Amino acid sequence: MAILDIIYYPDKRLRTIAKPVKKVDDDIKKLVDDMFETMYVAPGIGLAATQVNVHKQVIVIDVSEHKDQPLCLINPVIIAEEGSESSDEGCLSVPEIYETVQRAAKVTVKAMDQNGDEFTLQADEMLAVCIQHEMDHLVGKLFVDYLSPLKLQRLKKRLLKNMREEQRALG
Ligand code: NI
């Protein structure tokens, strides 16, 4: 397994639209393994292939407390959704930024697992949020896109400040 490089906002490659996986072959299985490792090390609760600059419809998630419930979604499609809820979200590609986003409260998603087997999953709470957040990555969308122009402006200032502080720490 290998830890992959995560790309950061506002990198334009995060705007790439991922292509469906035609066949779950050894390359895809390796990608999934590497993505899990990268996500656990980061640490994060979800990672989309887009974030490691692979533009295929592959997502890994683990929202469990003990990080022992890995969930892989290949070519995910939301087939039903219900209600709406707001929660604070963060993203490995937008470090140290947390903002409230409104999403469907419950989703039913159809996808393939790491073995290429199809399954349907009903999700609510954090898992529902995470699935929607990661699926957005696959169409080049980021959680910050939901923010008002004013909030986005503030966020950009904060990001710039974080970057400067990092440079100072390195220098
Ligand atoms: Ni994200």
mmCIF file of C-alpha atoms and ligand atoms in Angstrom:
data_model
loop_
_atom_site.group_PDB
_atom_site.id
_atom_site.type_symbol
_atom_site.label_atom_id
_atom_site.label_comp_id
_atom_site.label_asym_id
_atom_site.label_seq_id
_atom_site.Cartn_x
_atom_site.Cartn_y
_atom_site.Cartn_z
ATOM 1 C CA MET A 1 0.000 0.000 0.000
ATOM 2 C CA ALA A 2 1.048 3.574 -0.472
ATOM 3 C CA ILE A 3 0.078 6.949 0.853
ATOM 4 C CA LEU A 4 -1.110 9.161 -1.979
ATOM 5 C CA ASP A 5 -0.640 12.923 -2.306
ATOM 6 C CA ILE A 6 -3.777 14.900 -1.577
ATOM 7 C CA ILE A 7 -4.390 17.984 -3.708
ATOM 8 C CA TYR A 8 -5.570 21.172 -2.057
ATOM 9 C CA TYR A 9 -8.111 23.875 -2.789
ATOM 10 C CA PRO A 10 -7.990 26.006 -4.933
ATOM 11 C CA ASP A 11 -6.125 23.507 -7.168
ATOM 12 C CA LYS A 12 -8.094 23.374 -10.427
ATOM 13 C CA ARG A 13 -7.659 19.611 -10.711
ATOM 14 C CA LEU A 14 -10.248 19.343 -7.923
ATOM 15 C CA ARG A 15 -12.746 20.594 -10.534
ATOM 16 C CA THR A 16 -12.239 17.586 -12.815
ATOM 17 C CA ILE A 17 -15.278 15.393 -13.430
ATOM 18 C CA ALA A 18 -14.499 11.746 -12.646
ATOM 19 C CA LYS A 19 -15.269 8.974 -15.118
ATOM 20 C CA PRO A 20 -17.157 5.811 -14.207
ATOM 21 C CA VAL A 21 -15.076 2.705 -13.505
ATOM 22 C CA LYS A 22 -15.593 0.198 -16.327
ATOM 23 C CA LYS A 23 -14.170 -2.809 -14.557
ATOM 24 C CA VAL A 24 -13.026 -3.309 -10.979
ATOM 25 C CA ASP A 25 -9.607 -4.728 -11.831
ATOM 26 C CA ASP A 26 -6.384 -5.005 -9.820
ATOM 27 C CA ASP A 27 -5.486 -1.373 -10.519
ATOM 28 C CA ILE A 28 -8.774 -0.185 -9.020
ATOM 29 C CA LYS A 29 -8.361 -2.521 -6.038
ATOM 30 C CA LYS A 30 -4.904 -1.112 -5.412
ATOM 31 C CA LEU A 31 -6.244 2.429 -5.744
ATOM 32 C CA VAL A 32 -8.936 1.634 -3.150
ATOM 33 C CA ASP A 33 -6.355 0.160 -0.732
ATOM 34 C CA ASP A 34 -4.097 3.184 -1.156
ATOM 35 C CA MET A 35 -7.018 5.573 -0.701
ATOM 36 C CA PHE A 36 -8.027 3.870 2.555
ATOM 37 C CA GLU A 37 -4.476 4.110 3.834
ATOM 38 C CA THR A 38 -4.228 7.765 2.806
ATOM 39 C CA MET A 39 -7.560 8.564 4.458
ATOM 40 C CA TYR A 40 -6.711 6.798 7.735
ATOM 41 C CA VAL A 41 -3.292 8.439 7.954
ATOM 42 C CA ALA A 42 -4.585 11.942 7.133
ATOM 43 C CA PRO A 43 -6.799 11.327 9.221
ATOM 44 C CA GLY A 44 -10.166 11.784 7.586
ATOM 45 C CA ILE A 45 -13.569 10.084 7.420
ATOM 46 C CA GLY A 46 -13.844 10.101 3.640
ATOM 47 C CA LEU A 47 -11.772 10.512 0.502
ATOM 48 C CA ALA A 48 -12.682 10.749 -3.166
ATOM 49 C CA ALA A 49 -10.265 9.665 -5.918
ATOM 50 C CA THR A 50 -10.452 13.231 -7.288
ATOM 51 C CA GLN A 51 -8.568 14.399 -4.186
ATOM 52 C CA VAL A 52 -5.596 12.192 -5.053
ATOM 53 C CA ASN A 53 -5.736 13.323 -8.678
ATOM 54 C CA VAL A 54 -7.284 10.128 -10.026
ATOM 55 C CA HIS A 55 -10.395 11.022 -11.952
ATOM 56 C CA LYS A 56 -12.420 7.859 -11.541
ATOM 57 C CA GLN A 57 -15.644 7.404 -9.596
ATOM 58 C CA VAL A 58 -14.127 5.872 -6.478
ATOM 59 C CA ILE A 59 -14.833 6.867 -2.867
ATOM 60 C CA VAL A 60 -13.657 5.487 0.464
ATOM 61 C CA ILE A 61 -15.379 6.255 3.757
ATOM 62 C CA ASP A 62 -15.135 5.233 7.392
ATOM 63 C CA VAL A 63 -17.257 7.214 9.837
ATOM 64 C CA SER A 64 -16.908 4.671 12.661
ATOM 65 C CA GLU A 65 -15.368 5.694 15.956
ATOM 66 C CA HIS A 66 -12.774 2.922 15.922
ATOM 67 C CA LYS A 67 -11.996 3.150 12.206
ATOM 68 C CA ASP A 68 -13.001 -0.434 11.618
ATOM 69 C CA GLN A 69 -15.887 -0.025 9.169
ATOM 70 C CA PRO A 70 -14.337 0.716 5.783
ATOM 71 C CA LEU A 71 -16.845 1.470 3.057
ATOM 72 C CA CYS A 72 -15.899 1.661 -0.602
ATOM 73 C CA LEU A 73 -18.257 3.118 -3.191
ATOM 74 C CA ILE A 74 -17.470 2.713 -6.889
ATOM 75 C CA ASN A 75 -19.704 4.462 -9.449
ATOM 76 C CA PRO A 76 -22.100 5.614 -6.712
ATOM 77 C CA VAL A 77 -25.560 6.885 -7.654
ATOM 78 C CA ILE A 78 -28.052 8.400 -5.237
ATOM 79 C CA ILE A 79 -31.390 6.771 -6.019
ATOM 80 C CA ALA A 80 -33.463 8.370 -3.232
ATOM 81 C CA GLU A 81 -33.108 11.174 -0.747
ATOM 82 C CA GLU A 82 -35.189 12.545 2.054
ATOM 83 C CA GLY A 83 -35.347 15.599 4.291
ATOM 84 C CA SER A 84 -32.643 18.137 4.851
ATOM 85 C CA GLU A 85 -30.157 18.812 7.587
ATOM 86 C CA SER A 86 -27.304 21.215 8.270
ATOM 87 C CA SER A 87 -24.003 20.156 9.732
ATOM 88 C CA ASP A 88 -20.423 21.342 9.969
ATOM 89 C CA GLU A 89 -18.179 19.928 7.301
ATOM 90 C CA GLY A 90 -14.492 19.882 6.685
ATOM 91 C CA CYS A 91 -12.433 18.474 3.853
ATOM 92 C CA LEU A 92 -8.915 17.057 3.562
ATOM 93 C CA SER A 93 -8.461 19.275 0.488
ATOM 94 C CA VAL A 94 -9.451 22.420 2.427
ATOM 95 C CA PRO A 95 -7.465 21.991 5.673
ATOM 96 C CA GLU A 96 -8.576 23.598 8.924
ATOM 97 C CA ILE A 97 -11.763 25.051 7.469
ATOM 98 C CA TYR A 98 -15.136 23.977 8.854
ATOM 99 C CA GLU A 99 -18.419 25.402 7.605
ATOM 100 C CA THR A 100 -22.095 24.563 7.872
ATOM 101 C CA VAL A 101 -23.611 22.938 4.799
ATOM 102 C CA GLN A 102 -27.192 21.871 4.179
ATOM 103 C CA ARG A 103 -27.746 18.463 2.594
ATOM 104 C CA ALA A 104 -30.323 15.687 2.358
ATOM 105 C CA ALA A 105 -30.801 14.041 5.766
ATOM 106 C CA LYS A 106 -31.119 10.530 4.343
ATOM 107 C CA VAL A 107 -29.889 9.053 1.116
ATOM 108 C CA THR A 108 -30.144 5.704 -0.607
ATOM 109 C CA VAL A 109 -27.099 5.020 -2.715
ATOM 110 C CA LYS A 110 -26.345 2.301 -5.218
ATOM 111 C CA ALA A 111 -22.716 1.460 -5.922
ATOM 112 C CA MET A 112 -20.160 -1.294 -6.440
ATOM 113 C CA ASP A 113 -17.815 -2.445 -3.715
ATOM 114 C CA GLN A 114 -14.094 -3.217 -3.966
ATOM 115 C CA ASN A 115 -14.907 -6.630 -5.473
ATOM 116 C CA GLY A 116 -17.130 -5.180 -8.169
ATOM 117 C CA ASP A 117 -20.322 -6.385 -6.486
ATOM 118 C CA GLU A 118 -23.334 -4.092 -6.591
ATOM 119 C CA PHE A 119 -25.053 -3.061 -3.384
ATOM 120 C CA THR A 120 -27.614 -0.581 -2.141
ATOM 121 C CA LEU A 121 -27.125 1.322 1.099
ATOM 122 C CA GLN A 122 -29.419 3.528 3.135
ATOM 123 C CA ALA A 123 -27.575 6.167 5.099
ATOM 124 C CA ASP A 124 -28.418 8.910 7.532
ATOM 125 C CA GLU A 125 -26.588 11.258 9.885
ATOM 126 C CA MET A 126 -22.836 11.578 9.382
ATOM 127 C CA LEU A 127 -22.651 8.789 6.809
ATOM 128 C CA ALA A 128 -25.298 10.474 4.627
ATOM 129 C CA VAL A 129 -23.409 13.768 4.817
ATOM 130 C CA CYS A 130 -20.124 12.075 4.014
ATOM 131 C CA ILE A 131 -21.501 10.205 0.989
ATOM 132 C CA GLN A 132 -22.942 13.422 -0.459
ATOM 133 C CA HIS A 133 -19.729 15.355 0.263
ATOM 134 C CA GLU A 134 -17.533 12.718 -1.424
ATOM 135 C CA MET A 135 -19.890 12.332 -4.386
ATOM 136 C CA ASP A 136 -19.643 16.087 -4.922
ATOM 137 C CA HIS A 137 -15.862 15.679 -5.309
ATOM 138 C CA LEU A 138 -16.463 13.285 -8.203
ATOM 139 C CA VAL A 139 -18.273 16.042 -10.111
ATOM 140 C CA GLY A 140 -15.661 18.656 -9.239
ATOM 141 C CA LYS A 141 -17.643 20.271 -6.488
ATOM 142 C CA LEU A 142 -16.362 21.314 -3.055
ATOM 143 C CA PHE A 143 -18.244 22.049 0.150
ATOM 144 C CA VAL A 144 -17.035 25.646 0.033
ATOM 145 C CA ASP A 145 -19.097 26.096 -3.159
ATOM 146 C CA TYR A 146 -22.203 26.125 -0.954
ATOM 147 C CA LEU A 147 -21.034 29.174 1.001
ATOM 148 C CA SER A 148 -22.291 32.695 0.463
ATOM 149 C CA PRO A 149 -19.893 35.038 -1.429
ATOM 150 C CA LEU A 150 -19.131 36.857 1.831
ATOM 151 C CA LYS A 151 -18.279 33.649 3.688
ATOM 152 C CA LEU A 152 -16.193 32.468 0.771
ATOM 153 C CA GLN A 153 -14.227 35.714 0.799
ATOM 154 C CA ARG A 154 -13.532 35.309 4.522
ATOM 155 C CA LEU A 155 -12.484 31.726 3.969
ATOM 156 C CA LYS A 156 -10.017 32.712 1.246
ATOM 157 C CA LYS A 157 -8.445 35.264 3.594
ATOM 158 C CA ARG A 158 -8.123 32.602 6.279
ATOM 159 C CA LEU A 159 -6.546 30.154 3.843
ATOM 160 C CA LEU A 160 -4.051 32.779 2.724
ATOM 161 C CA LYS A 161 -3.196 33.522 6.352
ATOM 162 C CA ASN A 162 -2.721 29.798 7.076
ATOM 163 C CA MET A 163 -0.424 29.514 4.078
ATOM 164 C CA ARG A 164 1.665 32.496 5.196
ATOM 165 C CA GLU A 165 1.979 31.068 8.704
ATOM 166 C CA GLU A 166 3.084 27.760 7.279
ATOM 167 C CA GLN A 167 5.725 29.488 5.166
ATOM 168 C CA ARG A 168 6.955 31.378 8.204
ATOM 169 C CA ALA A 169 7.171 28.135 10.170
ATOM 170 C CA LEU A 170 9.201 26.583 7.384
ATOM 171 C CA GLY A 171 11.386 29.644 6.911
HETATM 172 NI NI NI B 1 -13.754 16.607 0.886
#
